[in-house]
Amino acid sequence: KQEVTQIPAALSVPEGENLVLNCSFTDSAIYNLQWFRQDPGKGLTSLLLIQSSQREQTSGRLNASLDKSSGRSTLYIAASQPGDSATYLCAVITGNQFYFGTGTSLTVIP
Amino acid sequence: GAGVSQSPSNKVTEKGKDVELRCDPISGHTALYWYRQSLGQGLEFLIYFQGNSAPDKSGLPSDRFSAERTGGSVSTLTIQRTQQEDSAVYLCASSLYRSLYNEQFFGPGTRLTVL
């Protein structure tokens, strides 16, 4: 069974810093990988989706990379802002199943 | 209001009772997904529908869980003989289609508490 791990579980940074969130998975036979953010008491918002044939995707200050062979993905957030504070989840799609990591709780301090 | 809606927003029930959770996807979205988010256990994928069909039901936690979708729109998740471990937030999402790119749009969730 696919297992997805996210490190660190929590991260606190001052505003303006660049940061990296990590996601690792055990089965490299993934269909694609998706990064989400979840704000307290709310649903999830899709951030970036990387297809299995791609190496990275960018959207604004966000950049996600994928290395299937090593079972890793990173989400890079440039010039962090207090509004980036949320829980970030990665999910891999294997077959007809989604597997989520437990998330990284990010706090950006003004 | 063109987003995904779920009802009820909160449900408190007694152990052993059946509950039905409803999801209204974004109009025109053919794919619909159910997830469960339990405290301390992260987000768990339950099932997805392409149209009215669910290709893989193996993500459902037990045979007490069932889901259906009719008319390619509304979906219901039914939990029979609820147990305390069923307490969680149940999230629904929809996407335009399930293909290589499928941006999912999430509803606000239903918080289920089983006493």
Coordinates of C-alpha atoms in Angstrom, one line a residue:
Chain A
K1 CA 0.0 0.0 0.0
Q2 CA 1.2 3.5 -0.9
E3 CA 2.4 5.5 2.1
V4 CA 2.9 9.2 2.0
T5 CA 5.0 11.1 4.5
Q6 CA 5.3 14.9 5.0
I7 CA 8.2 16.5 6.8
P8 CA 8.2 18.7 8.8
A9 CA 4.8 18.3 10.6
A10 CA 5.0 22.0 11.5
L11 CA 7.0 24.9 10.4
S12 CA 7.2 28.5 11.6
V13 CA 9.0 31.1 9.6
P14 CA 9.3 34.9 9.5
E15 CA 7.6 36.8 6.7
G16 CA 9.6 37.0 3.6
E17 CA 11.5 33.8 3.9
N18 CA 11.7 31.2 1.2
L19 CA 10.8 27.7 2.4
V20 CA 10.5 24.1 1.3
L21 CA 8.0 21.5 2.2
N22 CA 8.7 17.9 1.7
C23 CA 6.6 14.9 0.6
S24 CA 7.8 11.4 0.2
F25 CA 6.0 8.3 -1.1
T26 CA 6.9 4.6 -1.1
D27 CA 5.4 3.4 -4.4
S28 CA 6.8 5.3 -7.5
A29 CA 4.0 4.0 -9.7
I30 CA 2.0 7.1 -9.3
Y31 CA -0.4 8.7 -11.8
N32 CA 0.1 12.2 -10.6
L33 CA 0.9 14.2 -7.4
Q34 CA -1.1 17.1 -6.1
W35 CA -0.4 19.7 -3.5
F36 CA -3.3 21.3 -1.5
R37 CA -3.7 23.8 1.2
Q38 CA -6.3 23.6 4.0
D39 CA -7.3 26.6 6.0
P40 CA -8.8 26.0 9.5
G41 CA -12.4 24.9 9.4
K42 CA -12.4 25.0 5.6
G43 CA -12.1 22.5 2.8
L44 CA -9.1 22.0 0.6
T45 CA -7.8 24.2 -2.2
S46 CA -5.8 22.7 -5.0
L47 CA -2.5 24.4 -5.5
L48 CA -0.5 22.4 -8.1
L49 CA -0.8 19.2 -9.9
I50 CA 2.2 17.4 -11.4
Q51 CA 1.6 14.6 -13.9
S52 CA 3.8 11.6 -13.6
S53 CA 5.7 12.5 -16.8
Q54 CA 6.5 16.0 -15.5
R55 CA 9.3 17.2 -13.2
E56 CA 7.8 20.4 -11.9
Q57 CA 5.0 22.9 -12.0
T58 CA 4.9 26.6 -11.1
S59 CA 2.2 28.9 -10.1
G60 CA 3.1 32.4 -8.9
R61 CA 5.3 32.1 -5.8
L62 CA 4.8 28.3 -5.7
N63 CA 7.0 25.7 -7.3
A64 CA 6.5 22.0 -7.0
S65 CA 9.0 19.4 -8.1
L66 CA 8.6 15.7 -8.5
D67 CA 11.3 13.0 -8.5
K68 CA 9.5 9.7 -9.0
S69 CA 12.6 7.5 -8.9
S70 CA 13.4 8.7 -5.4
G71 CA 9.8 9.0 -4.3
R72 CA 9.9 12.6 -3.4
S73 CA 8.2 15.9 -4.1
T74 CA 9.0 19.4 -2.8
L75 CA 6.8 22.5 -2.6
Y76 CA 8.8 25.7 -2.7
I77 CA 7.2 28.8 -1.4
A78 CA 9.0 32.0 -2.3
A79 CA 8.8 35.2 -0.2
S80 CA 6.4 33.8 2.3
Q81 CA 3.5 35.9 3.5
P82 CA 1.2 35.7 6.6
G83 CA -1.6 34.7 4.2
D84 CA 0.4 31.5 3.4
S85 CA -0.3 30.2 6.9
A86 CA -2.2 27.0 6.5
T87 CA -1.8 23.2 6.4
Y88 CA -0.2 21.9 3.2
L89 CA -1.1 18.4 2.1
C90 CA 0.4 16.4 -0.7
A91 CA -1.5 13.5 -2.3
V92 CA -0.4 10.9 -4.8
I93 CA -2.8 9.1 -7.1
T94 CA -2.0 5.4 -7.7
G95 CA -4.5 3.5 -9.7
N96 CA -8.0 4.6 -8.6
Q97 CA -6.9 5.7 -5.1
F98 CA -5.7 8.9 -3.6
Y99 CA -3.2 8.7 -0.8
F100 CA -2.6 11.8 1.3
G101 CA 0.2 12.8 3.6
T102 CA -0.6 14.0 7.1
G103 CA 0.3 17.6 6.2
T104 CA 2.7 20.3 7.2
S105 CA 1.2 23.1 9.3
L106 CA 2.9 26.4 8.2
T107 CA 2.8 29.6 10.2
V108 CA 4.3 32.7 8.7
I109 CA 5.0 35.3 11.3
P110 CA 4.5 39.0 10.3
Chain B
G1 CA -23.2 30.0 -5.1
A2 CA -21.5 27.9 -7.8
G3 CA -19.3 25.9 -5.4
V4 CA -19.6 22.4 -4.0
S5 CA -22.2 22.2 -1.2
Q6 CA -22.6 19.6 1.5
S7 CA -25.3 19.0 4.0
P8 CA -25.7 18.8 6.8
S9 CA -22.8 20.9 8.0
N10 CA -22.9 19.2 11.3
K11 CA -24.4 15.9 12.4
V12 CA -24.5 14.4 15.9
T13 CA -25.9 10.9 16.1
E14 CA -26.0 8.0 18.5
K15 CA -24.0 4.9 18.1
G16 CA -25.9 2.4 16.0
K17 CA -28.0 4.9 14.0
D18 CA -27.7 5.3 10.3
V19 CA -26.7 8.6 8.7
E20 CA -26.8 10.0 5.3
L21 CA -24.5 12.7 4.0
R22 CA -25.2 14.7 0.9
C23 CA -23.0 16.4 -1.7
D24 CA -24.0 18.7 -4.4
P25 CA -21.2 19.1 -6.9
I26 CA -20.5 22.0 -9.2
S27 CA -23.0 22.0 -12.1
G28 CA -21.5 20.2 -15.0
H29 CA -18.7 18.4 -13.1
T30 CA -18.7 14.7 -14.0
A31 CA -16.3 13.4 -11.3
L32 CA -17.2 13.4 -7.6
Y33 CA -15.0 12.4 -4.7
W34 CA -15.6 11.6 -1.1
Y35 CA -12.9 11.9 1.6
R36 CA -12.8 11.5 5.4
Q37 CA -10.6 13.5 7.7
S38 CA -10.2 12.1 11.1
L39 CA -8.3 13.8 14.0
G40 CA -4.8 12.3 14.1
Q41 CA -5.3 10.2 10.9
G42 CA -5.1 12.7 8.1
L43 CA -7.2 12.8 5.0
E44 CA -8.4 9.4 3.7
F45 CA -9.8 8.9 0.2
L46 CA -13.1 6.9 0.2
I47 CA -14.5 6.7 -3.2
Y48 CA -14.9 8.6 -6.5
F49 CA -17.6 8.6 -9.1
Q50 CA -17.3 9.2 -12.8
G51 CA -20.8 10.0 -13.8
N52 CA -23.0 7.6 -11.8
S53 CA -20.4 4.9 -11.6
A54 CA -17.8 4.2 -8.9
P55 CA -15.0 2.1 -10.5
D56 CA -13.3 1.2 -7.3
K57 CA -15.1 0.9 -3.9
S58 CA -12.1 -0.6 -2.0
G59 CA -11.4 2.7 -0.2
L60 CA -14.6 2.5 1.8
P61 CA -13.6 1.6 5.4
S62 CA -16.2 -1.1 5.9
D63 CA -19.4 -2.6 4.5
R64 CA -21.3 -0.2 6.7
F65 CA -20.3 2.5 4.2
S66 CA -22.0 2.9 0.9
A67 CA -22.3 5.7 -1.7
E68 CA -24.4 6.4 -4.6
R69 CA -24.8 9.1 -7.2
T70 CA -27.8 9.7 -9.4
G71 CA -28.4 11.7 -12.4
G72 CA -24.7 12.5 -12.6
S73 CA -25.2 15.1 -9.9
V74 CA -26.0 14.7 -6.2
S75 CA -24.2 12.0 -4.2
T76 CA -25.1 10.5 -0.9
L77 CA -22.7 8.8 1.5
T78 CA -24.6 6.5 3.9
I79 CA -23.1 5.0 7.0
Q80 CA -25.1 2.3 8.6
R81 CA -24.9 1.3 12.3
T82 CA -22.5 4.2 13.1
Q83 CA -19.6 3.6 15.4
Q84 CA -17.6 6.2 17.4
E85 CA -14.6 5.7 15.1
D86 CA -16.8 7.0 12.3
S87 CA -16.6 10.5 13.8
A88 CA -14.8 12.7 11.4
V89 CA -15.2 15.4 8.9
Y90 CA -16.5 14.1 5.6
L91 CA -15.4 16.1 2.6
C92 CA -16.7 16.0 -0.9
A93 CA -15.0 17.4 -4.0
S94 CA -15.9 17.5 -7.7
S95 CA -14.0 18.0 -10.9
L96 CA -14.9 18.7 -14.5
Y97 CA -13.6 15.3 -15.5
R98 CA -11.3 12.7 -14.2
S99 CA -8.4 12.6 -16.6
L100 CA -4.7 13.5 -16.6
Y101 CA -5.5 16.9 -15.1
N102 CA -8.3 17.0 -12.5
E103 CA -8.4 20.1 -10.4
Q104 CA -10.7 19.2 -7.5
F105 CA -13.0 21.8 -5.9
F106 CA -13.9 20.9 -2.3
G107 CA -17.0 21.5 -0.3
P108 CA -16.9 22.7 3.3
G109 CA -17.5 19.3 4.7
T110 CA -19.9 17.6 7.1
R111 CA -18.7 17.1 10.7
L112 CA -20.0 13.9 12.0
T113 CA -20.0 13.1 15.7
V114 CA -21.1 9.7 16.9
L115 CA -21.8 9.6 20.6

